[in-house]
CSV table of C-alpha atoms in Angstrom, one decimal:
chain,number,residue,atom,x,y,z
J,23,MET,CA,64.9,54.2,102.8
J,24,SER,CA,64.6,55.8,99.3
J,25,HIS,CA,67.6,57.7,98.1
J,26,THR,CA,66.9,60.4,95.6
J,27,ALA,CA,68.2,63.8,94.4
J,28,GLU,CA,65.3,65.4,96.4
J,29,SER,CA,66.3,63.6,99.6
J,30,PHE,CA,69.8,64.9,99.2
J,31,SER,CA,68.5,68.5,98.7
J,32,VAL,CA,66.2,68.2,101.8
J,33,ARG,CA,69.2,66.9,103.8
J,34,CYS,CA,71.3,70.0,102.7
J,35,SER,CA,68.4,72.4,103.5
J,36,LYS,CA,68.0,71.0,107.0
J,37,ALA,CA,71.7,71.4,107.6
J,38,ALA,CA,71.6,75.0,106.4
J,39,GLU,CA,68.6,75.9,108.5
J,40,ARG,CA,70.1,74.4,111.7
J,41,PHE,CA,73.3,76.4,111.0
J,42,LEU,CA,71.7,79.8,110.3
J,43,GLN,CA,71.4,82.0,113.3
J,44,THR,CA,71.9,85.6,112.2
J,45,VAL,CA,70.6,87.6,109.3
J,46,VAL,CA,71.2,91.3,108.8
J,47,VAL,CA,68.8,93.3,106.7
J,48,ILE,CA,69.8,96.8,105.4
J,49,ASP,CA,66.9,98.8,104.1
J,50,ASN,CA,66.4,102.6,104.4
J,51,GLN,CA,62.6,102.1,104.1
J,52,ALA,CA,62.2,99.5,106.9
J,53,GLU,CA,59.2,100.2,108.9
J,54,LEU,CA,57.3,98.7,111.9
J,55,ARG,CA,53.7,98.2,110.7
J,56,ASP,CA,50.4,97.7,112.4
J,57,ILE,CA,51.4,99.7,115.4
J,58,ARG,CA,48.1,101.6,115.4
J,59,ALA,CA,46.1,98.4,115.3
J,60,SER,CA,47.9,97.0,118.3
J,61,GLU,CA,47.1,99.9,120.6
J,62,LYS,CA,43.9,100.2,122.5
J,63,PRO,CA,42.0,103.3,121.7
J,64,ARG,CA,42.0,106.0,124.3
J,65,THR,CA,38.8,107.7,125.4
J,66,ALA,CA,37.8,111.1,126.5
J,67,SER,CA,36.7,111.5,130.1
J,68,LYS,CA,33.6,113.5,131.0
J,69,ALA,CA,35.8,116.2,132.3
J,70,ARG,CA,37.0,116.9,128.8
J,71,THR,CA,33.7,116.5,127.0
J,72,GLN,CA,33.1,120.3,126.8
J,73,LEU,CA,36.7,120.8,125.5
J,74,LEU,CA,36.1,118.2,122.8
J,75,GLN,CA,32.8,119.8,121.8
J,76,SER,CA,34.3,123.2,121.6
J,77,GLU,CA,37.2,122.0,119.5
J,78,PHE,CA,35.4,119.5,117.2
J,79,GLY,CA,31.7,120.1,117.6
J,80,PRO,CA,28.9,117.8,119.0
J,81,ALA,CA,30.1,114.9,116.9
J,82,ALA,CA,33.1,114.6,119.2
J,83,THR,CA,31.0,112.8,121.8
J,84,ALA,CA,28.2,110.3,121.7
J,85,SER,CA,24.8,110.0,123.5
J,86,GLY,CA,24.7,113.7,124.4
J,87,GLY,CA,28.2,113.7,125.6
J,88,SER,CA,27.7,111.0,128.3
J,89,VAL,CA,29.8,108.3,126.6
J,90,PRO,CA,33.4,108.9,125.6
J,91,VAL,CA,34.5,108.2,122.1
J,92,PRO,CA,37.8,106.7,120.8
J,93,LEU,CA,40.5,109.3,120.2
J,94,GLU,CA,43.6,109.2,118.1
J,95,VAL,CA,46.7,111.3,118.9
J,96,ILE,CA,48.4,112.8,115.9
J,97,PRO,CA,51.4,115.2,115.6
J,98,ALA,CA,50.6,118.9,115.2
J,99,PRO,CA,51.4,120.1,111.6
J,100,ASP,CA,53.9,122.7,113.0
J,101,GLY,CA,55.8,120.1,115.1
J,102,GLY,CA,54.6,121.7,118.3
J,103,GLY,CA,53.3,118.7,120.2
J,104,ALA,CA,50.2,116.6,119.4
J,105,VAL,CA,46.5,117.0,119.3
J,106,ALA,CA,43.7,114.5,120.0
J,107,VAL,CA,41.2,113.8,117.2
J,108,PRO,CA,38.1,111.6,117.3
J,109,ALA,CA,38.8,108.3,115.6
J,110,THR,CA,35.7,108.8,113.5
J,111,ASP,CA,37.3,111.8,111.8
J,112,LEU,CA,40.3,109.6,110.9
J,113,GLN,CA,38.3,106.8,109.4
J,114,ALA,CA,37.5,108.6,106.2
J,115,GLY,CA,40.6,107.2,104.6
J,116,PRO,CA,44.4,107.3,104.8
J,117,GLU,CA,46.5,110.3,104.2
J,118,PRO,CA,47.2,110.8,100.5
J,119,ALA,CA,51.0,110.8,101.1
J,120,ALA,CA,50.8,107.6,103.2
J,121,GLU,CA,48.7,105.9,100.5
J,122,ALA,CA,51.1,106.8,97.8
J,123,LYS,CA,54.0,105.5,99.8
J,124,SER,CA,52.3,102.1,100.6
J,125,GLU,CA,51.6,101.6,96.9
J,126,SER,CA,55.2,102.2,95.9
J,127,GLY,CA,56.2,98.7,97.1
J,128,HIS,CA,59.7,99.8,98.2
J,129,GLU,CA,58.9,99.7,101.9
J,130,LEU,CA,60.0,96.8,104.1
J,131,ASN,CA,57.6,95.5,106.8
J,132,ALA,CA,60.3,94.9,109.4
J,133,LYS,CA,57.9,93.4,111.9
J,134,ARG,CA,56.6,90.8,109.6
J,135,LEU,CA,60.1,90.0,108.5
J,136,ALA,CA,61.5,89.7,112.0
J,137,ASP,CA,58.6,87.6,113.1
J,138,ALA,CA,59.1,85.2,110.2
J,139,PHE,CA,62.7,84.7,111.1
J,140,SER,CA,61.9,84.3,114.8
J,141,ASP,CA,59.5,81.5,113.9
J,142,ARG,CA,62.5,79.7,112.5
J,143,SER,CA,64.8,80.5,115.5
J,144,ILE,CA,66.9,82.9,113.4
J,145,LEU,CA,67.8,86.3,114.8
J,146,CYS,CA,67.1,89.2,112.4
J,147,THR,CA,68.8,92.6,112.8
J,148,VAL,CA,67.3,95.4,110.7
J,149,TYR,CA,69.6,98.3,110.0
J,150,LYS,CA,67.9,101.4,108.6
J,151,PRO,CA,70.5,103.8,107.3
J,152,VAL,CA,69.9,107.5,106.9
J,153,ALA,CA,71.5,110.0,104.5
J,154,GLY,CA,74.8,111.5,105.7
J,155,GLU,CA,76.0,108.6,108.0
J,156,ASP,CA,78.7,106.1,107.2
J,157,MET,CA,76.3,103.4,106.1
J,158,VAL,CA,78.9,101.5,104.1
J,159,GLY,CA,81.3,101.2,107.1
J,160,ARG,CA,78.6,100.4,109.6
J,161,ALA,CA,76.9,97.8,107.3
J,162,ALA,CA,80.3,96.1,106.7
J,163,LYS,CA,80.9,95.8,110.4
J,164,ILE,CA,77.5,94.3,111.1
J,165,ALA,CA,77.8,91.9,108.1
J,166,SER,CA,81.2,90.6,109.3
J,167,HIS,CA,79.3,88.7,112.0
J,168,ALA,CA,76.2,87.7,110.1
J,169,ASP,CA,75.4,84.4,108.3
J,170,VAL,CA,73.3,86.1,105.7
J,171,VAL,CA,73.1,89.7,104.5
J,172,VAL,CA,70.0,91.3,102.8
J,173,VAL,CA,70.5,94.7,101.2
J,174,ASP,CA,68.0,96.9,99.5
J,175,TRP,CA,69.1,98.1,96.0
J,176,HIS,CA,68.2,101.8,96.5
J,177,LEU,CA,69.5,103.0,99.9
J,178,GLU,CA,69.4,106.5,98.6
J,179,ARG,CA,66.7,108.0,96.5
J,180,GLY,CA,67.1,106.7,92.9
J,181,SER,CA,70.7,105.5,93.5
J,182,SER,CA,72.2,102.0,93.9
J,183,LEU,CA,75.7,103.3,94.6
J,184,LYS,CA,75.6,102.7,98.3
J,185,ALA,CA,74.3,99.2,97.9
J,186,LYS,CA,77.1,98.3,95.5
J,187,GLU,CA,79.7,99.9,97.8
J,188,ILE,CA,78.3,97.8,100.8
J,189,VAL,CA,78.5,94.6,98.8
J,190,ALA,CA,82.1,95.4,97.6
J,191,GLU,CA,83.2,96.3,101.1
J,192,ILE,CA,81.8,93.1,102.6
J,193,LEU,CA,83.6,91.0,100.0
J,194,ARG,CA,86.8,93.0,100.5
J,195,GLY,CA,86.6,92.3,104.3
J,196,ASP,CA,86.1,88.6,103.6
J,197,ASP,CA,89.2,88.5,101.4
J,198,GLN,CA,91.3,90.0,104.2
J,199,ARG,CA,90.2,87.2,106.5
J,200,ASN,CA,91.2,84.5,104.1
J,201,GLY,CA,87.7,84.2,102.7
J,202,ARG,CA,84.5,82.7,104.1
J,203,LEU,CA,81.1,81.5,102.9
J,204,ARG,CA,79.0,84.5,102.0
J,205,LEU,CA,75.4,84.8,100.9
J,206,ILE,CA,74.2,88.2,100.0
J,207,ALA,CA,70.6,88.9,98.8
J,208,LEU,CA,69.6,92.1,97.1
J,209,TYR,CA,65.9,92.4,98.1
J,210,THR,CA,64.4,95.1,95.9
J,211,ALA,CA,61.3,96.4,94.3
J,212,GLN,CA,63.2,97.7,91.3
J,213,PRO,CA,62.1,96.0,88.0
J,214,GLY,CA,64.5,94.3,85.7
J,215,LEU,CA,66.5,92.1,88.1
J,216,PRO,CA,68.8,90.6,85.3
J,217,ASP,CA,69.9,94.1,84.4
J,218,LEU,CA,70.6,95.0,88.0
J,219,ALA,CA,72.7,91.8,88.4
J,220,LYS,CA,74.7,92.7,85.4
J,221,GLU,CA,75.3,96.2,86.7
J,222,LEU,CA,76.5,94.8,90.1
J,223,HIS,CA,78.7,92.3,88.3
J,224,GLU,CA,80.4,95.0,86.2
J,225,TYR,CA,80.8,97.3,89.3
J,226,LEU,CA,82.5,94.6,91.5
J,227,ASN,CA,84.8,93.6,88.6
J,228,ARG,CA,86.0,90.4,90.4
J,229,PRO,CA,87.5,87.8,88.0
J,230,THR,CA,86.3,84.8,90.0
J,231,LEU,CA,82.7,86.2,90.3
J,232,LYS,CA,80.6,84.8,87.5
J,233,LEU,CA,77.1,85.9,86.3
J,234,GLN,CA,75.3,82.7,85.9
J,235,PRO,CA,73.9,82.4,82.3
J,236,ALA,CA,71.0,80.1,83.2
J,237,HIS,CA,69.9,82.3,86.2
J,238,SER,CA,70.8,85.8,85.3
J,239,THR,CA,69.9,87.1,88.7
J,240,GLU,CA,72.6,85.1,90.4
J,241,LEU,CA,76.3,85.8,90.8
J,242,GLU,CA,78.7,83.1,92.1
J,243,ALA,CA,82.3,82.7,93.1
J,244,PRO,CA,84.0,80.1,95.3
J,245,GLY,CA,82.3,80.4,98.6
J,246,VAL,CA,80.2,83.4,97.5
J,247,ARG,CA,76.6,83.6,96.3
J,248,ILE,CA,74.8,86.8,95.4
J,249,VAL,CA,71.1,86.7,94.4
J,250,PHE,CA,68.5,89.3,93.5
J,251,ILE,CA,65.0,88.8,94.9
J,252,GLN,CA,61.9,90.8,93.9
J,253,LYS,CA,59.9,92.4,96.7
J,254,ALA,CA,56.2,91.6,96.6
J,255,GLY,CA,55.1,95.2,97.1
J,256,ARG,CA,51.9,96.5,98.6
J,257,GLY,CA,49.7,96.6,95.5
J,258,SER,CA,46.9,94.2,94.7
J,259,GLU,CA,49.0,92.6,91.9
J,260,ARG,CA,52.4,91.0,92.9
J,261,PRO,CA,55.2,90.8,90.3
J,262,ASP,CA,56.0,87.4,89.0
J,263,GLY,CA,58.5,85.6,91.1
J,264,SER,CA,58.3,88.1,93.9
J,265,VAL,CA,58.7,87.1,97.6
J,266,THR,CA,56.9,88.5,100.6
J,267,GLU,CA,58.5,89.3,103.9
J,268,GLU,CA,56.9,86.2,105.4
J,269,ASP,CA,58.5,84.0,102.8
J,270,ILE,CA,62.0,85.5,102.7
J,271,PRO,CA,63.3,83.1,105.4
J,272,THR,CA,62.4,80.1,103.4
J,273,ARG,CA,63.9,81.5,100.3
J,274,LEU,CA,67.2,82.4,102.1
J,275,VAL,CA,67.5,78.9,103.6
J,276,GLN,CA,67.1,77.5,100.1
J,277,GLU,CA,69.8,79.9,98.7
J,278,PHE,CA,72.1,79.1,101.6
J,279,ALA,CA,71.7,75.4,101.0
J,280,LYS,CA,72.7,75.9,97.3
J,281,LEU,CA,75.9,77.6,98.5
J,282,ASN,CA,76.6,74.6,100.8
J,283,ALA,CA,75.1,71.7,98.9
J,284,GLY,CA,77.3,68.7,99.7
J,285,VAL,CA,78.3,66.1,102.2
J,286,PHE,CA,81.3,67.9,103.6
J,287,PRO,CA,79.5,71.3,103.8
J,288,SER,CA,76.7,69.7,105.7
J,289,ILE,CA,79.2,68.1,108.1
J,290,ALA,CA,80.9,71.5,108.6
J,291,LEU,CA,77.6,73.3,109.1
J,292,GLN,CA,76.3,70.8,111.6
J,293,SER,CA,79.6,70.8,113.5
J,294,ILE,CA,79.5,74.6,113.8
J,295,ALA,CA,75.8,74.5,114.8
J,296,ALA,CA,76.6,71.9,117.5
J,297,ILE,CA,79.5,74.0,118.8
J,298,ARG,CA,77.2,77.0,118.9
J,299,GLU,CA,74.5,75.1,120.8
J,300,GLY,CA,77.1,73.8,123.2
J,301,SER,CA,78.9,77.0,123.8
J,302,HIS,CA,77.3,77.7,127.1
J,303,HIS,CA,78.1,74.2,128.2
J,304,LEU,CA,81.7,74.9,127.3
J,305,LEU,CA,81.7,78.1,129.3
J,306,ALA,CA,80.1,76.4,132.3
J,307,THR,CA,82.7,73.6,132.2
J,308,PHE,CA,85.8,75.9,132.0
J,309,HIS,CA,84.8,78.4,134.7
J,310,ALA,CA,86.9,80.9,136.6
J,311,GLY,CA,87.2,78.6,139.5
J,312,LEU,CA,89.7,76.6,137.6
J,313,ASP,CA,92.0,79.5,137.0
J,314,ALA,CA,94.2,78.9,140.1
J,315,ALA,CA,94.5,75.2,139.1
J,316,LEU,CA,95.8,76.1,135.7
J,317,ILE,CA,98.3,78.5,137.2
J,318,LEU,CA,99.5,75.8,139.6
J,319,HIS,CA,99.8,73.4,136.7
J,320,ARG,CA,102.1,75.9,134.9
J,321,CYS,CA,104.2,76.6,138.0
J,322,PHE,CA,105.3,72.9,138.4
J,323,LEU,CA,105.9,72.0,134.8
J,324,PRO,CA,109.5,71.5,133.7
J,325,CYS,CA,108.7,73.8,130.7
J,326,PRO,CA,106.0,76.3,131.8
J,327,GLU,CA,105.2,77.2,128.2
J,328,ASP,CA,103.7,73.8,127.7
J,329,SER,CA,100.7,74.9,129.7
J,330,GLU,CA,99.6,77.1,126.9
J,331,ALA,CA,99.1,74.3,124.4
J,332,PHE,CA,97.7,72.1,127.1
J,333,ALA,CA,94.9,74.6,127.9
J,334,VAL,CA,93.9,74.8,124.2
J,335,SER,CA,94.0,71.0,123.9
J,336,LEU,CA,91.4,70.8,126.8
J,337,ILE,CA,89.1,73.1,124.9
J,338,SER,CA,89.5,71.2,121.6
J,339,ALA,CA,88.9,67.9,123.3
J,340,GLU,CA,85.7,69.1,124.8
J,341,LEU,CA,84.6,70.4,121.4
J,342,ALA,CA,85.3,67.0,119.9
J,343,SER,CA,83.1,65.4,122.6
J,344,LEU,CA,80.3,67.8,121.7
J,345,LEU,CA,80.4,66.6,118.0
J,346,GLU,CA,80.6,63.0,119.0
J,347,ALA,CA,77.6,63.3,121.4
J,348,ARG,CA,75.5,64.8,118.6
J,349,ASP,CA,76.6,62.1,116.1
J,350,VAL,CA,77.4,64.7,113.4
J,351,GLY,CA,79.5,62.1,111.5
J,352,GLY,CA,76.9,59.4,111.6
J,353,THR,CA,74.1,61.7,110.5
J,354,HIS,CA,75.9,63.6,107.7
J,355,ALA,CA,78.8,61.3,106.7
J,356,GLY,CA,77.0,58.0,107.1
J,357,ILE,CA,75.9,55.6,104.5
J,358,ASP,CA,72.5,57.1,104.0
J,359,ALA,CA,73.9,60.6,103.4
J,360,GLN,CA,76.4,59.3,100.9
J,361,ARG,CA,73.8,57.3,99.0
J,362,ASP,CA,71.7,60.4,98.8
J,363,TRP,CA,74.8,62.2,97.2
J,364,VAL,CA,75.2,59.3,94.7
J,365,ALA,CA,71.5,59.6,93.7
J,366,ALA,CA,71.8,63.3,93.3
J,367,LYS,CA,75.0,63.3,91.3
J,368,GLN,CA,74.4,60.5,88.8
J,369,ARG,CA,74.3,61.9,85.3
J,370,GLY,CA,71.2,61.3,83.3
J,371,GLY,CA,69.8,59.0,85.8
J,372,GLU,CA,71.9,56.1,84.4
J,373,GLY,CA,75.0,56.2,86.6
J,374,PHE,CA,78.5,57.5,86.1
J,375,PRO,CA,80.0,57.2,82.6
J,376,VAL,CA,83.8,56.9,82.3
J,377,GLY,CA,85.1,56.3,78.9
J,378,ALA,CA,83.2,53.5,77.3
J,379,LEU,CA,82.0,52.2,80.7
J,380,THR,CA,79.1,53.3,82.9
J,381,ILE,CA,79.4,52.6,86.6
J,382,SER,CA,75.8,52.2,87.9
J,383,ARG,CA,74.5,53.8,91.0
J,384,ASN,CA,74.1,50.4,92.5
J,385,ASP,CA,77.8,49.6,91.9
J,386,VAL,CA,78.8,52.7,93.7
J,387,SER,CA,76.5,51.9,96.6
J,388,LEU,CA,78.1,48.5,96.9
J,389,TRP,CA,81.5,50.0,97.0
J,390,LEU,CA,80.4,52.3,99.8
J,391,GLU,CA,79.9,49.2,101.9
J,392,GLN,CA,83.2,47.7,100.8
J,393,ARG,CA,81.6,45.1,98.6
J,394,PRO,CA,83.3,45.7,95.2
J,395,THR,CA,81.6,44.3,92.1
J,396,ASN,CA,83.2,43.0,89.0
J,397,ILE,CA,82.5,45.5,86.2
J,398,PRO,CA,83.6,44.4,82.7
J,399,GLY,CA,86.6,46.3,81.6
J,400,LEU,CA,87.2,47.9,84.9
J,401,GLY,CA,90.8,48.2,86.0
J,402,LYS,CA,92.5,47.1,82.8
J,403,ASN,CA,94.6,50.2,82.2
J,404,LYS,CA,93.9,52.1,85.5
J,405,SER,CA,93.5,51.2,89.1
J,406,ASN,CA,89.9,50.8,90.4
J,407,TYR,CA,90.5,53.9,92.5
J,408,ASP,CA,91.4,56.1,89.5
J,409,VAL,CA,88.5,54.8,87.4
J,410,LEU,CA,86.0,55.4,90.2
J,411,ALA,CA,87.4,58.8,90.9
J,412,GLU,CA,87.1,59.8,87.3
J,413,ALA,CA,83.6,58.5,87.2
J,414,LEU,CA,82.4,60.4,90.2
J,415,TYR,CA,84.1,63.7,89.2
J,416,GLY,CA,83.4,63.3,85.4
J,417,ASP,CA,86.9,64.4,84.6
J,418,ALA,CA,90.3,62.7,85.3
J,419,GLU,CA,92.2,66.0,85.9
J,420,VAL,CA,89.6,67.4,88.2
J,421,ALA,CA,89.5,64.1,90.1
J,422,LEU,CA,93.3,64.2,90.6
J,423,GLU,CA,93.3,67.8,91.7
J,424,ARG,CA,90.5,67.2,94.3
J,425,CYS,CA,91.9,64.0,95.6
J,426,TYR,CA,95.3,65.8,96.2
J,427,GLU,CA,93.4,68.6,98.0
J,428,PHE,CA,91.7,66.0,100.2
J,429,ALA,CA,95.0,64.4,101.0
J,430,ARG,CA,96.6,67.7,101.9
J,431,ILE,CA,93.7,68.6,104.3
J,432,SER,CA,93.9,65.1,105.8
J,433,GLY,CA,97.6,65.2,106.4
J,434,LEU,CA,98.5,68.9,107.0
J,435,LYS,CA,97.3,71.1,109.8
J,436,ARG,CA,98.3,74.3,108.1
J,437,GLU,CA,99.6,75.2,104.6
J,438,ALA,CA,101.8,78.0,103.4
J,439,TYR,CA,99.2,79.6,101.1
J,440,GLY,CA,95.4,79.8,100.8
J,441,ARG,CA,92.6,79.7,103.3
J,442,ARG,CA,94.5,77.3,105.6
J,443,SER,CA,97.6,79.5,105.9
J,444,LEU,CA,98.7,81.1,109.2
J,445,LEU,CA,97.9,84.7,109.9
J,446,PRO,CA,100.8,87.1,109.3
J,447,ASN,CA,101.4,87.7,113.0
J,448,ARG,CA,101.7,83.9,113.7
J,449,PRO,CA,104.9,82.6,112.0
J,450,PRO,CA,105.1,78.8,111.5
J,451,VAL,CA,106.9,76.6,114.0
J,452,LEU,CA,109.3,74.0,112.8
J,453,GLY,CA,108.6,70.6,114.3
J,454,LEU,CA,107.9,66.9,113.6
J,455,GLY,CA,106.0,66.6,110.3
J,456,SER,CA,106.8,70.1,109.0
J,457,ILE,CA,107.3,70.2,105.2
J,458,LEU,CA,109.8,72.8,104.0
J,459,ARG,CA,110.6,74.1,100.5
J,460,PRO,CA,114.0,75.9,100.0
J,461,LEU,CA,113.8,79.4,98.7
J,462,PRO,CA,116.7,81.5,97.2
J,463,ASN,CA,118.3,84.3,99.1
J,464,GLU,CA,118.8,87.8,97.7
J,465,LYS,CA,121.6,86.5,95.5
J,466,GLY,CA,119.4,83.8,94.0
J,467,GLU,CA,121.3,81.0,95.8
J,468,LEU,CA,119.6,78.0,97.3
J,469,PRO,CA,120.9,76.3,100.5
J,470,ARG,CA,123.0,73.2,100.3
J,471,ASP,CA,122.9,73.1,96.5
J,472,LEU,CA,119.2,72.1,96.6
J,473,ASN,CA,116.9,72.9,93.8
J,474,GLN,CA,113.6,74.8,94.1
J,475,ASP,CA,111.5,71.7,93.4
J,476,THR,CA,112.9,69.9,96.5
J,477,PHE,CA,110.8,69.4,99.6
J,478,LEU,CA,112.2,68.6,103.0
J,479,LEU,CA,110.3,66.7,105.7
J,480,CYS,CA,111.2,67.3,109.3
J,481,THR,CA,111.5,63.9,111.1
J,482,GLN,CA,113.2,65.1,114.3
J,483,PRO,CA,111.2,63.9,117.3
J,484,THR,CA,109.4,66.6,119.3
J,485,CYS,CA,111.4,65.7,122.4
J,486,ASP,CA,114.6,66.8,120.5
J,487,SER,CA,113.1,70.0,119.2
J,488,VAL,CA,111.7,71.7,122.4
J,489,ARG,CA,113.3,73.1,125.5
J,490,ILE,CA,116.6,73.6,123.6
J,491,LYS,CA,118.9,76.1,125.2
J,492,GLY,CA,121.3,76.6,122.2
J,493,LYS,CA,121.4,76.2,118.4
J,494,ARG,CA,120.8,72.7,117.1
J,495,SER,CA,120.7,71.2,113.7
J,496,TYR,CA,117.6,69.7,112.2
């Protein structure tokens, strides 16, 4: 099997596509097209021939009025119902207003877009806001449950304010939920996408959000990617780099893969996809018929509260079985996936330089199979682990920081700060393995004469820390 940067990119794209399930499109000019072509023409019966001739002349019927002709039903100009008009009278050409609108290129063919997503098993919801409604609040609520959000730049005539407010509100909501992966695409017919990206960047004013210099239509922050995409329009000439509704799903899968390019992101995406696919199996397994059994279980436990954690452990064990059955680890954390990563990340196609050394791609591959090689100069002043870590990351300080982060995730279930912290309404529980840091009281005093750089590890067994009726020392 050939391991290349391209094979790694394909692997990440497949993981992204399998994960993606929901896309929300927000566009005030979303329209269902081709409705007229999908309907069968209605015909005039003989009983109405005279009425048609009196209203529209002899041309309203064919063959002396013996054969009905196709009719089109159009709204009356004054809004008072509809009138039937021979189709031949409507074939002279489109209405001037409709023609001008179709040439503007700002409309969104919602049917083509939804069909294109459907072909990739992705559910597409189109929200068409109107002036005067709370489009920002409604869009943010829908976006909170969507994998990808697509927003038109002008949701009001000549104004981008609502689009910017929607993007800001979506990001603000994500911050309140400890952050999440977020892809937002601004799909617009407006020219000058780099200027629009700069305008949005200045409006959002988020220190971590960077306008990418090499791709000035892209904004990135940790876990966030915002891209501007040009609408193809309806004219005969398409703008350079524009994307049609039919091609938008492919482009969004590519952009989502860039946001999640990596071995661990692919494992996480595939794990979530597997759980989604097995959700109905999970619901069928834990059905209401087991309710009484769970209640009986609690009734005869020495400590009834233990049944709460037990019920959750049953669910988590079933989820683990789902991931094992789909071989998520073997597919996305196996040797082939990691060799693809090595091929994609080697610098200059020559391996991984570290100081005066260069560790070749082949050397790293041998290490992956626990067959270390003897590299001249390796391990003289540093351990093999430190040298290889610096080579793979390209920077010793970054390598140390990321390896510490990996160790924390591996050893700790929850942390005091960051994305893995507990929600405010769920205080931490002291137990075996808890790590504590002393904090000063209102007088600035620390307990037991400890200093603020001291960390305490709780080693008290669980059996001595539950079902306690009185106070007890730890």
